[in-house]
Backbone as numpy.savetxt, mean C-alpha at the origin, in Angstrom:
# Nx Ny Nz CAx CAy CAz Cx Cy Cz
22.86 -45.67 -8.48 22.35 -44.77 -8.83 22.96 -43.37 -8.58
22.96 -42.00 -9.20 23.39 -41.09 -10.00 22.82 -39.45 -9.04
23.81 -38.92 -8.84 23.32 -37.65 -7.91 23.44 -36.74 -8.90
22.42 -36.00 -9.24 21.91 -34.96 -10.24 23.05 -33.98 -9.35
23.83 -33.71 -10.76 24.68 -32.38 -10.52 23.90 -30.81 -10.60
22.96 -30.92 -11.31 22.39 -29.79 -11.09 20.34 -30.37 -11.50
19.47 -29.20 -10.45 18.61 -29.99 -10.43 18.10 -29.17 -12.22
16.81 -29.51 -12.17 16.27 -29.03 -13.79 15.12 -28.00 -13.54
15.41 -26.36 -13.52 14.29 -25.82 -13.07 13.81 -25.22 -14.22
12.87 -23.67 -13.64 12.86 -22.70 -14.84 14.37 -22.17 -15.55
15.13 -22.04 -13.68 15.68 -20.41 -13.57 17.18 -21.12 -14.46
17.11 -23.07 -15.05 18.06 -23.20 -15.12 18.14 -22.90 -16.85
16.97 -23.06 -17.54 16.54 -23.20 -18.94 17.12 -22.16 -19.51
17.48 -22.13 -20.59 17.99 -20.50 -20.81 16.58 -20.45 -22.39
16.16 -19.96 -21.96 15.15 -19.33 -22.73 14.60 -17.52 -22.78
15.21 -17.23 -23.87 15.14 -16.17 -24.34 13.54 -15.42 -24.56
13.62 -14.68 -23.55 11.49 -13.91 -23.41 11.46 -12.60 -23.97
11.27 -12.08 -25.17 10.81 -10.64 -25.62 9.02 -10.16 -25.20
9.24 -8.94 -24.38 8.09 -8.81 -24.12 7.48 -7.86 -25.26
6.26 -8.22 -25.14 5.23 -7.58 -25.84 4.70 -5.89 -25.76
4.52 -5.43 -26.44 4.19 -3.80 -26.27 3.24 -4.13 -25.06
1.82 -4.46 -25.66 0.87 -4.84 -24.51 1.26 -5.23 -23.09
2.06 -6.27 -23.21 3.13 -6.54 -21.58 3.79 -5.19 -21.26
4.30 -4.22 -21.82 5.13 -3.22 -21.67 3.91 -2.57 -21.32
2.95 -2.16 -21.37 1.99 -0.54 -21.52 0.93 -1.39 -19.74
0.61 -2.86 -19.81 0.12 -3.24 -18.41 1.56 -3.12 -17.15
2.45 -3.09 -17.74 3.68 -3.15 -16.51 3.82 -1.27 -16.37
3.70 -0.81 -17.18 4.15 0.42 -16.68 2.86 0.79 -16.49
1.68 0.34 -16.62 0.17 1.17 -16.09 0.44 0.44 -14.71
0.91 -0.61 -14.24 0.53 -0.84 -12.71 1.76 -0.09 -11.91
2.65 -0.38 -12.54 3.47 0.82 -11.74 3.21 2.59 -11.00
2.42 2.83 -12.54 1.97 3.80 -12.10 0.81 3.67 -11.11
-0.11 3.28 -11.08 -1.01 2.81 -10.53 -0.99 2.36 -8.70
0.73 1.90 -8.76 1.38 1.82 -7.55 1.72 2.89 -7.04
2.43 3.97 -7.85 2.54 5.53 -7.51 1.56 6.14 -6.99
0.34 6.07 -7.63 -0.46 7.13 -7.74 -0.86 6.22 -6.14
-0.93 5.00 -5.69 -1.80 4.64 -4.58 -0.67 5.35 -3.27
0.12 5.35 -3.67 1.69 5.54 -2.62 1.38 7.26 -2.65
1.20 7.57 -3.47 0.64 9.23 -3.75 -0.67 9.77 -2.77
-1.75 9.32 -3.02 -3.21 9.17 -2.21 -2.97 8.71 -0.86
-2.15 7.57 -0.61 -2.16 6.67 0.80 -0.91 7.74 1.57
0.03 8.65 1.12 0.95 9.23 1.97 -0.12 10.72 2.22
-0.76 11.18 1.13 -1.98 12.30 1.41 -3.01 12.33 2.83
-3.35 10.75 3.19 -4.31 10.92 3.64 -3.89 10.37 5.36
-2.04 10.01 4.87 -2.22 9.61 6.35 -1.97 10.59 6.95
-1.26 11.95 6.30 -1.04 13.27 7.01 -2.44 13.79 7.27
-3.13 13.56 6.76 -4.68 14.22 6.90 -4.82 13.71 8.49
-4.87 12.27 8.50 -5.29 12.07 10.00 -4.49 11.58 10.76
-3.35 12.26 10.47 -2.26 12.34 11.39 -2.46 13.70 12.44
-3.24 14.52 11.47 -3.31 16.21 12.06 -4.75 15.88 12.72
-5.18 15.06 12.06 -7.04 14.96 12.48 -6.84 14.03 13.73
-6.35 13.38 14.01 -6.39 12.53 15.76 -5.04 12.82 16.38
-3.69 13.60 15.99 -2.75 14.14 16.79 -3.43 15.35 17.45
-4.56 16.11 17.34 -5.21 17.61 17.89 -5.61 16.91 18.76
-6.67 16.26 18.40 -7.91 15.92 19.57 -7.35 15.31 21.01
-6.67 13.73 20.13 -5.60 13.28 21.16 -5.04 14.17 22.62
-4.05 15.44 21.54 -3.42 16.06 22.40 -4.02 16.44 23.40
-5.65 17.22 22.92 -6.09 18.55 23.64 -6.60 17.41 24.73
-7.41 16.12 25.01 -8.05 15.44 25.37 -6.89 15.16 26.31
-6.12 14.72 26.66 -4.56 14.53 27.28 -4.71 15.59 28.51
-4.26 16.56 27.89 -4.34 17.71 29.18 -5.58 18.04 29.54
-6.25 18.14 28.66 -7.99 18.74 29.23 -8.72 17.51 30.21
-8.88 16.48 30.02 -10.07 15.71 30.09 -9.22 14.80 31.11
-10.11 15.25 32.20 -9.37 14.37 33.76 -8.87 12.82 33.45
-9.91 11.91 32.98 -9.55 10.52 32.75 -8.35 10.08 31.77
-8.42 11.28 30.62 -7.24 10.66 29.60 -6.12 11.56 30.49
-6.06 12.51 31.58 -5.15 12.78 31.33 -4.31 11.49 32.32
-5.27 10.87 33.64 -4.87 9.97 34.40 -4.11 8.62 33.50
-5.05 8.01 32.81 -4.72 7.19 31.75 -3.99 6.90 30.56
-3.77 8.00 30.28 -3.05 7.72 28.49 -1.60 8.15 28.41
-0.60 7.27 28.43 0.86 8.11 28.53 1.03 8.41 27.44
2.21 8.32 27.33 2.97 9.40 25.73 2.80 7.81 24.69
2.81 6.57 25.16 2.78 5.41 24.09 1.68 5.56 23.77
0.52 5.57 24.76 -1.34 5.52 24.39 -1.08 6.53 23.27
-0.40 7.52 23.71 -0.76 9.21 22.58 -0.50 8.69 21.42
1.49 7.99 21.26 1.57 7.85 19.93 0.97 6.55 19.60
0.24 5.60 20.41 -0.32 4.46 19.21 -1.82 5.09 18.53
-2.36 5.80 19.16 -3.97 6.16 18.94 -3.31 7.26 17.66
-2.32 7.82 17.60 -2.06 8.89 16.09 -1.70 7.71 15.00
-0.87 6.93 15.55 -0.14 6.05 14.29 -0.78 5.08 13.93
-2.09 4.89 14.89 -3.31 3.63 14.33 -4.07 4.40 13.42
-4.19 5.89 13.54 -5.02 6.59 12.74 -4.50 6.71 11.48
-3.29 7.14 11.78 -2.63 7.29 10.47 -2.33 6.12 9.23
-1.64 4.92 10.23 -1.38 3.63 9.03 -2.53 3.42 8.69
-3.64 3.33 9.34 -4.95 2.65 8.80 -5.30 3.68 7.57
-5.19 5.40 7.84 -5.72 5.89 6.38 -4.70 5.44 5.23
-3.59 5.07 5.29 -2.64 4.87 4.44 -2.82 3.59 3.16
-3.26 2.43 4.62 -3.38 1.63 4.10 -4.73 1.28 3.26
-5.82 2.08 3.63 -7.37 1.84 3.34 -7.12 2.76 2.06
-6.67 4.50 1.83 -6.39 4.53 0.66 -6.06 4.37 -0.16
-4.44 4.00 -0.08 -3.86 3.23 -0.90 -4.46 2.25 -1.94
-5.14 1.57 -1.29 -5.77 0.25 -1.49 -6.93 0.48 -2.59
-7.61 1.98 -2.39 -8.70 2.20 -2.86 -8.46 2.56 -4.00
-7.06 3.60 -3.89 -6.83 3.83 -5.12 -6.03 2.85 -6.19
-5.55 1.92 -5.71 -4.85 1.47 -6.93 -6.34 0.20 -7.36
-6.72 0.08 -6.44 -7.98 -0.83 -7.57 -8.64 -0.06 -8.16
-9.04 1.18 -8.30 -9.59 2.17 -8.66 -8.71 2.03 -10.39
-7.46 2.13 -9.80 -6.52 2.80 -11.17 -6.10 1.49 -11.93
-6.58 0.55 -11.24 -6.22 -0.89 -12.09 -7.56 -1.38 -12.90
-8.98 -0.95 -12.04 -10.22 -1.24 -12.87 -10.20 -0.18 -13.90
-9.61 0.47 -14.01 -9.11 1.38 -15.24 -8.94 1.54 -16.42
-7.64 1.15 -16.31 -6.51 0.49 -16.89 -7.00 -0.76 -17.50
-8.06 -1.77 -17.11 -8.35 -2.53 -17.34 -9.07 -2.99 -18.47
-8.36 -3.61 -19.54 -9.16 -3.75 -20.80 -8.93 -4.94 -21.45
-10.88 -5.77 -21.32 -11.18 -7.02 -21.34 -11.95 -6.79 -22.69
-11.20 -7.60 -23.66 -11.39 -7.72 -24.81 -12.19 -8.86 -25.23
-13.78 -8.67 -25.76 -14.91 -10.03 -25.86 -14.38 -10.80 -27.17
-14.03 -12.00 -26.59 -13.46 -12.58 -28.46 -15.06 -13.40 -28.99
-14.82 -13.15 -29.80 -15.94 -14.06 -30.64 -16.26 -15.29 -30.68
């Protein structure tokens, strides 16, 4: 019984593939959709950070319960959770909307 020196995988085959122009367009549109999603997510995260930081910081200084029970770590968690959620929700919605807009389904006869 022989020990194989090289496992046969797809990577070991020398296949030259040339991408079609339609494939190039799809790749470029997916990159553009991703960039739009990141941009929109970052904007939403910034707005959510401001919108959650102001009431949190005011409540910690003015409301007796919050002053006694929410420390610096709790404040940071409240603010960052809102920002992270806004980023991912907005980025996901934007990417899906862009992908839906860019998808072209041709009916075959």
